[in-house]
XYZ file of C-alpha atoms in Angstrom:
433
model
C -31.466 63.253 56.958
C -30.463 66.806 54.973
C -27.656 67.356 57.150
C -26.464 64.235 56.452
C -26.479 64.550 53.117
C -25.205 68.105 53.324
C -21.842 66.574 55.358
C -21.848 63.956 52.177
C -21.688 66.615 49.693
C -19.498 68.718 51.509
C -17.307 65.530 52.244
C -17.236 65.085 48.507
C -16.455 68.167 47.462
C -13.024 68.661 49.984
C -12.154 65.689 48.005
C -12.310 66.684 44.539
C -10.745 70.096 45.987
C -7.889 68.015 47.582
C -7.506 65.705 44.163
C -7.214 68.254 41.684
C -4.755 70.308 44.165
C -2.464 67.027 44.288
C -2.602 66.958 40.744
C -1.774 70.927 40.534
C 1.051 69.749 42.898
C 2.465 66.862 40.949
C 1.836 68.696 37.350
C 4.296 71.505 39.024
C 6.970 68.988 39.889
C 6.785 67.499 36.616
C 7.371 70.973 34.769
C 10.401 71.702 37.303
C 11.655 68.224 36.646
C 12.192 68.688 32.881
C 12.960 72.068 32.991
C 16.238 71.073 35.357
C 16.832 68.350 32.905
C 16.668 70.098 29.719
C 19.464 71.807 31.290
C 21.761 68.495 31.019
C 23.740 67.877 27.669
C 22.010 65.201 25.708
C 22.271 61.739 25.732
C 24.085 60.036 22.615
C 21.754 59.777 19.797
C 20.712 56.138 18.881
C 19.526 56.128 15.571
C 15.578 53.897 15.671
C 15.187 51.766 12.923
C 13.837 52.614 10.094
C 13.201 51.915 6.236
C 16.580 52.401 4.426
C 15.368 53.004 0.482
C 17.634 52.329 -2.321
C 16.320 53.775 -5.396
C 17.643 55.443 -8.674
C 18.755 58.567 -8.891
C 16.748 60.915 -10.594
C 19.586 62.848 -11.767
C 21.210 60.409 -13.613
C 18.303 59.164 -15.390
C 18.269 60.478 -19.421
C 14.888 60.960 -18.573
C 11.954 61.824 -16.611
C 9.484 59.316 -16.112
C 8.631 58.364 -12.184
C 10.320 54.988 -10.954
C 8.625 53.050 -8.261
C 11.497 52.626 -5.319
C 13.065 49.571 -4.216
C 13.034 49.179 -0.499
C 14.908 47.181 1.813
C 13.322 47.114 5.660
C 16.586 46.625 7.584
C 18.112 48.200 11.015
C 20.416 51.195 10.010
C 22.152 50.367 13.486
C 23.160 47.051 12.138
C 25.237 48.816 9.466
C 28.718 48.838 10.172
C 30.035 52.316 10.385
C 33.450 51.135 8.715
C 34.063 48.761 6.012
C 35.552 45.717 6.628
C 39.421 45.059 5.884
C 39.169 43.047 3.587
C 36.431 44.766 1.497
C 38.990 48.235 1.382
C 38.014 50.966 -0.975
C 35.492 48.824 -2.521
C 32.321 50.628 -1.617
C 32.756 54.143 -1.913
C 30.898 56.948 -3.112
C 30.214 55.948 -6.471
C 26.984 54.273 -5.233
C 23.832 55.651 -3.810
C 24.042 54.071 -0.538
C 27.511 52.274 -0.004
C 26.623 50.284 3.135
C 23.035 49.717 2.007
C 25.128 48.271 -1.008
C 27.724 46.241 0.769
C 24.940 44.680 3.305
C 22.132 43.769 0.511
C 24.786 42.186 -1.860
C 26.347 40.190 1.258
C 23.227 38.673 1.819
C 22.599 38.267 -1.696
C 25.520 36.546 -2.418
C 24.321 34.052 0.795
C 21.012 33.488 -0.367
C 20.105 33.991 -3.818
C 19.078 30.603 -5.817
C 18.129 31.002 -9.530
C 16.265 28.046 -11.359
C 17.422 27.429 -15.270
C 15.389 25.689 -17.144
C 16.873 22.531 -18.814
C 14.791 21.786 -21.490
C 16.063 22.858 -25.005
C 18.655 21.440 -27.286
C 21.614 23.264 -26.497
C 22.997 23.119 -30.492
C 19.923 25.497 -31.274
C 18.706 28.086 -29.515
C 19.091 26.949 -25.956
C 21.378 27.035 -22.915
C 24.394 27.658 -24.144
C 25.724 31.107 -25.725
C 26.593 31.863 -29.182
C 29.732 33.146 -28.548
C 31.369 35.226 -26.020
C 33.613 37.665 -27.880
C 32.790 41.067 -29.746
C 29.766 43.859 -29.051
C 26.984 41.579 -28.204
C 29.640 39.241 -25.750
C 27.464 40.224 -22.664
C 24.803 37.301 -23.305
C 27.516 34.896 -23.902
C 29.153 35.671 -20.640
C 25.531 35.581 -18.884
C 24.829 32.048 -20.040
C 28.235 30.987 -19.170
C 28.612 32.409 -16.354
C 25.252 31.559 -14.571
C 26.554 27.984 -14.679
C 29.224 28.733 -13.125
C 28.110 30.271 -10.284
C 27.025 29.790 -6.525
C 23.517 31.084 -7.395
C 22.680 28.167 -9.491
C 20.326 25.754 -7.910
C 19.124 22.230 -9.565
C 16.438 22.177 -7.034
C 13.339 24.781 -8.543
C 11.773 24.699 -5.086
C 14.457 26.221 -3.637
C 14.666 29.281 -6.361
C 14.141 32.824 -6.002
C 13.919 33.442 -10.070
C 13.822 30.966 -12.763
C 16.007 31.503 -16.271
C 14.701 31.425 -19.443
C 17.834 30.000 -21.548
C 16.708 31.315 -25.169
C 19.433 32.823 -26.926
C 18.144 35.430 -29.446
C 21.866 35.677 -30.624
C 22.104 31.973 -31.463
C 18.848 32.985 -33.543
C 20.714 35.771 -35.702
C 23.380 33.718 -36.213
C 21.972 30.951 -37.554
C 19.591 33.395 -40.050
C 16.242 33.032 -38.396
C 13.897 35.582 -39.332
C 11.863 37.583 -36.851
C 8.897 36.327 -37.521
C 10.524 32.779 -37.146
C 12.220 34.089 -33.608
C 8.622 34.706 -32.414
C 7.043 31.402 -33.240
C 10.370 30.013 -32.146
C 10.069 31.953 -28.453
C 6.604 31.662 -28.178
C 6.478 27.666 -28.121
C 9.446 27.515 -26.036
C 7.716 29.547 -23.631
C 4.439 27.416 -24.128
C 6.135 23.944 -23.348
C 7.773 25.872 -19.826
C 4.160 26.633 -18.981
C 2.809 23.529 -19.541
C 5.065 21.319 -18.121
C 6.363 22.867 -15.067
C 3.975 24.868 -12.131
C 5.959 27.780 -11.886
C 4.973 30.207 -14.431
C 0.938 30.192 -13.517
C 2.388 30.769 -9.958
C 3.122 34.586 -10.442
C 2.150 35.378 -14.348
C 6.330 34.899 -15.111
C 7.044 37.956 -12.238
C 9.481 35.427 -10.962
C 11.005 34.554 -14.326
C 13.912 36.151 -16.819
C 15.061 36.212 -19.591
C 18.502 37.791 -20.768
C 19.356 39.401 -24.756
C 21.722 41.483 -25.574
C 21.254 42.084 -29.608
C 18.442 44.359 -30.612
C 17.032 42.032 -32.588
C 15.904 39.889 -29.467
C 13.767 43.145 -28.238
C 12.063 42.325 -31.307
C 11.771 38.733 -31.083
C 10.433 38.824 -27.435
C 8.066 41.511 -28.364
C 5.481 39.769 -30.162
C 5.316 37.366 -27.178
C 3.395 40.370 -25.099
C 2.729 38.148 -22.540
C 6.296 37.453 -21.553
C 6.989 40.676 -22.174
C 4.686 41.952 -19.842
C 5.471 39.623 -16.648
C 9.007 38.671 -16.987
C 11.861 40.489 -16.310
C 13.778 41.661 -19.462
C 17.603 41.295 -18.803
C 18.483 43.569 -22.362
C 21.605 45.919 -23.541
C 18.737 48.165 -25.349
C 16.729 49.639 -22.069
C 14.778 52.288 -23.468
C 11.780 53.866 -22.252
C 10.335 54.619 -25.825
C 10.102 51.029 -26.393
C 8.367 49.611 -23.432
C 11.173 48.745 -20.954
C 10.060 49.248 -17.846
C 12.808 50.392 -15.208
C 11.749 49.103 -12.163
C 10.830 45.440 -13.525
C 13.482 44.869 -16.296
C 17.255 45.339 -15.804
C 19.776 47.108 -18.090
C 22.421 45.150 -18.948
C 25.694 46.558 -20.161
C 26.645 46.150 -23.501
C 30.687 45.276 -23.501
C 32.591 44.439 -26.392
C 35.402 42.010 -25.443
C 37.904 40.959 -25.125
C 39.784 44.802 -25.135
C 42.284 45.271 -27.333
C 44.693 47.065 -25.230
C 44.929 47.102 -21.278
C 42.757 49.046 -18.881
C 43.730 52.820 -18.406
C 43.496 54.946 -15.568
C 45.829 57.225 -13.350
C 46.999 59.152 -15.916
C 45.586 62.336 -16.111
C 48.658 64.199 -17.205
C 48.617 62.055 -20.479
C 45.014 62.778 -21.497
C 45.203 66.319 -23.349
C 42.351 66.053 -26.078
C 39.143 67.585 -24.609
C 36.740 65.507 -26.176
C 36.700 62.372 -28.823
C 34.239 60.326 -30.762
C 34.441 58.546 -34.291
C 31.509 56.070 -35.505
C 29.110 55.611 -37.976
C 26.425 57.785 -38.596
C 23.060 55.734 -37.621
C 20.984 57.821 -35.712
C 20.113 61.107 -35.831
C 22.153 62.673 -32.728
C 25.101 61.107 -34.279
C 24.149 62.824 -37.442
C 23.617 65.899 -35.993
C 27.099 65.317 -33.716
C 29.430 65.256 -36.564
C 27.992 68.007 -38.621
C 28.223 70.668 -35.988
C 31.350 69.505 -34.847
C 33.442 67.040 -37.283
C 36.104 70.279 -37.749
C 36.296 71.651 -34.389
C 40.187 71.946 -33.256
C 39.392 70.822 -29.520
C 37.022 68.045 -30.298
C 38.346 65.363 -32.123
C 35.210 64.399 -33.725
C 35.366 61.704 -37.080
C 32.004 60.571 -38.911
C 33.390 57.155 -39.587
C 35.092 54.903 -37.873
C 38.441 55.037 -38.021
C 40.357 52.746 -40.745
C 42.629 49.821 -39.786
C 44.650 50.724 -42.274
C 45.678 54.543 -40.637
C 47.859 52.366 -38.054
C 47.656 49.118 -34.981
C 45.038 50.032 -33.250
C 44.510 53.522 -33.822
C 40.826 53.878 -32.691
C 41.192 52.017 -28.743
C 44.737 54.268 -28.487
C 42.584 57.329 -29.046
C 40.319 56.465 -25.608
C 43.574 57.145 -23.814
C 45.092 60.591 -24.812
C 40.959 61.927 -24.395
C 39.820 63.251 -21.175
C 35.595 63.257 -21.998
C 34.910 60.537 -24.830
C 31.606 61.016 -26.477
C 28.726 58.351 -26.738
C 25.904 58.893 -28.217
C 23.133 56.886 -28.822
C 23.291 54.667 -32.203
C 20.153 52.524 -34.145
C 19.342 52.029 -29.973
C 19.688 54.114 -26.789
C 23.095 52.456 -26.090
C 26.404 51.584 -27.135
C 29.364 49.673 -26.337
C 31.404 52.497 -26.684
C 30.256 53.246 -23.100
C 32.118 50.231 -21.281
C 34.937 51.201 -23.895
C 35.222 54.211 -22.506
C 35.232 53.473 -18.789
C 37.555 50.596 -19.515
C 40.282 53.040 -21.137
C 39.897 55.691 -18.271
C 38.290 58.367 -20.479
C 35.228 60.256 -18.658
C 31.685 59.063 -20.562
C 29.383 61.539 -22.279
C 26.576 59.965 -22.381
C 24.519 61.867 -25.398
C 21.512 59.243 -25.225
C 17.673 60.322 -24.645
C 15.711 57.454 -22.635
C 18.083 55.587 -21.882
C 18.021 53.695 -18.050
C 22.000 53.384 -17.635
C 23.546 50.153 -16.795
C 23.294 49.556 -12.782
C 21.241 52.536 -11.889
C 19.972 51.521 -8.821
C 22.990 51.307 -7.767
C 25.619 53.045 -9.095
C 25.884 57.477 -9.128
C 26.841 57.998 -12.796
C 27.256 61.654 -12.064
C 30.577 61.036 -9.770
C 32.128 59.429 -12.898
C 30.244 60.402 -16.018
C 28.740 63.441 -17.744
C 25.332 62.532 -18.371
C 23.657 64.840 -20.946
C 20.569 65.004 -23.198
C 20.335 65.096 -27.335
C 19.771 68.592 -27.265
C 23.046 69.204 -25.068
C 24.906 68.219 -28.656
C 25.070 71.993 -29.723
C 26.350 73.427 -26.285
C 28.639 70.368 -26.191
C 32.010 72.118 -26.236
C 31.329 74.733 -23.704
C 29.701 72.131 -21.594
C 32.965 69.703 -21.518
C 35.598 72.793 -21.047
C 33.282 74.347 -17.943
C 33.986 71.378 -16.211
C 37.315 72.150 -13.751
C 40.132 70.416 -13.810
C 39.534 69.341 -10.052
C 36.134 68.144 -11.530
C 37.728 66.280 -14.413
C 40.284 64.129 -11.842
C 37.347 63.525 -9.418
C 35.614 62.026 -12.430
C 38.479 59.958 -13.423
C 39.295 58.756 -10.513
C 36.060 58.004 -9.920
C 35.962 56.038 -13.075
C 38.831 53.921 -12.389
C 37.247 52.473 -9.233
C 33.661 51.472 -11.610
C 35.709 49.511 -14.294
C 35.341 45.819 -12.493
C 31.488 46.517 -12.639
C 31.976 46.558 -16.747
C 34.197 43.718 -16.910
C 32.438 40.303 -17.914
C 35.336 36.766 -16.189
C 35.007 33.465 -16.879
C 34.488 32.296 -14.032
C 32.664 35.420 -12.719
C 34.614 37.528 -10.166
C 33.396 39.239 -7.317
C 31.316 42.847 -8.464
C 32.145 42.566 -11.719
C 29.110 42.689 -14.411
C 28.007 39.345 -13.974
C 27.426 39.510 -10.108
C 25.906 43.769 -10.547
C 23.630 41.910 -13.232
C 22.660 39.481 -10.641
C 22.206 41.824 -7.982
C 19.850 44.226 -10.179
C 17.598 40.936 -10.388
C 17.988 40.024 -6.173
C 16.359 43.384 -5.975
C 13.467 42.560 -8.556
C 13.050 39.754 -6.508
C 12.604 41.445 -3.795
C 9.510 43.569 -4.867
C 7.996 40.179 -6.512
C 4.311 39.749 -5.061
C 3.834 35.974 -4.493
């Protein structure tokens, strides 16, 4: 009975012997394996999917405060490596993530459904723009030219976001107070609520509402509640006033028609380092013409320049100038920005808190000089350190952003109406239903 157990044991333990020698064995030809094969040149790299982010650049932000990231979950393999023909130069480096760019706004432009709201009379305050011609012509254009696009939808069920059509222009035009706007706003906003589902659906996350004049910040303002949830389509997007960059959307502020043709590709003609004439209504304008108003390389005017000094005098200027300066005037913007990229001459933006137009998409540092307030005093030195290989990079650079700052009637592919739209297709896209 012991002996047999003894043979057992032993029996058992030649076993475990011979099992972990086989694995000794195998564990050795596995080492010698790889080893042999790390010898071999690698195989092509196939890139795994993975989260492509498209986000704004912190560098080109006039300031500092953290903004959440917009992210699209898509297969980088499934980005083309080359452009199609028929898109050409169109997306180039001036964005942060060309092919992210191209592929989101191709699907955007497949997809996206907006809702507008019909009720309102339409000779008030509703649905139809003020007018679409001088500084504040970037609402007009957006009322207009939402109607005439593929991204209108009659059927709400269908939407992705849902226009508010309040014109805070119409408003000012017609002399309505403030206090009068808010009342006004508020009940229009009431009657949505109560009469369709949509609103209670996400607290107005999926809702919008676009004004370009200053005076509709204020309006919409003491309606907390809309400004709070909805996203704020406004040419005034400043952090110091409660716009919030990842939720509301900058829109450009562009005074047209332009008086004279586009410029651009012409370099050799632009010999005057920097220019800027306007109206002293803020303080960094203020503090921009007294340090440099008689400065013989800055051509630098505290008032804007008379009619009666020649045709046209002030837009002509924009093309001789190789940096034109724009500083921020009673708000963080100006339309002397879209001015500038329209006449070829290289933005300084001289603006604190100020979330440029299309940030999330476009670089503004491949085409613009992007500088704070205090920047004004060093301004000069700052402009002439910049090479002239620099200069032409920005300009040519600039040329290729003009159709984003270019409002059509009908809209035309990438220009502001369709970036505007594509600014709120990402929104949309970070909406929590």
């Amino acid at each position: 009975m012991i002996a047999g157990k003894q043979q057992i044991q032993q029996s058992q333990l030649f076993s475990l012997k011979g099992s972990i020698l086989t694995l000794s064995i195998l564990t050795l030809i596995s080492f010698t394996y790889f080893s042999f094969k790390s010898l071999r040149p690698p195989l092509p790299f196939s890139p795994p999917t993975r989260q492509i982010t498209l986000l704004p650049s912190s560098a080109t932000n006039t300031t500092t405060p953290s903004q959440p990231r917009i992210v699209a979950d898509i297969k980088e393999n499934h980005v083309a490596e080359e452009n199609d023909d028929n898109d050409g130069d169109l997306f180039t480096d001036v964005y942060h993530s060309p092919k992210l760019f191209k592929l989101n706004f191709e699907e955007m432009e497949e997809k996206f459904k907006i809702y507008i709201y019909p009720d309102g009379d339409p000779k008030t305050f509703y649905q139809t723009p003020r007018k679409r011609t001088g500084k504040y012509a970037s609402e007009g254009y957006f009322f207009q030219n939402i109607r005439e696009s593929r991204f209108r939808t009659d059927d709400p069920d269908e939407a992705h976001l849902f226009f508010i059509p309040i014109s805070c222009h119409k408003m000012r035009g017609k002399g309505t107070s403030y206090e009068n706007m808010t009342i006004i706003v508020q009940n229009y906003l009431d009657g949505l609520i109560a009469k369709y589902p949509y609103w209670n659906r996400t607290l107005g996350a999926d809702h919008f509402f676009v004004t370009c004049h200053d005076v509709g910040v204020r309006a919409t303002e003491g309606v907390p509640f809309l400004v709070k949830n909805a996203i704020r389509v406004v040419c005034s997007p400043s952090y110091d006033v409660g716009f919030i960059p990842h939720k509301d959307v900058a829109l450009p502020q562009v005074l047209q028609p332009f008086a004279l043709p586009a410029g651009g590709n012409d370099v050799e003609n632009r010999t005057t380092l920097g220019f800027w004439a306007g109206h002293r209504n803020s303080k960094i304008r203020v503090i921009l013409a007294r340090v440099w108003e008689n400065d013989t390389e800055l051509d630098i005017s505290n008032n804007r320049i008379s009619r009666a000094t020649g045709h046209l005098v002030y837009q002509k200027r924009f093309y001789r100038t190789k940096f034109c300066i724009c500083p921020g005037g009673s708000q963080v913007n100006s339309a002397r920005i879209a001015d500038s990229i329209h006449y070829g001459c290289v933005p300084v933006i001289l603006s604190n808190y100020y979330d440029l137009p299309f940030n999330d998409i476009l670089d503004w540092r491949k085409f613009a000089v992007v500088l704070r307030e205090n920047d004004v005093y060093q301004l000069k030195q700052i402009l002439k350190n910049i090479s002239h290989e620099d200069f032409v990079s920005l300009h040519n650079n600039l040329v290729k952003v003009q159709k984003h700052f270019q409002w059509n009637s009908p809209p035309v592919r990438l220009d502001a109406f369709h970036m505007v739209i594509y600014e709120l297709w990402l929104r949309h896209h970070v909406i929590k239903y």
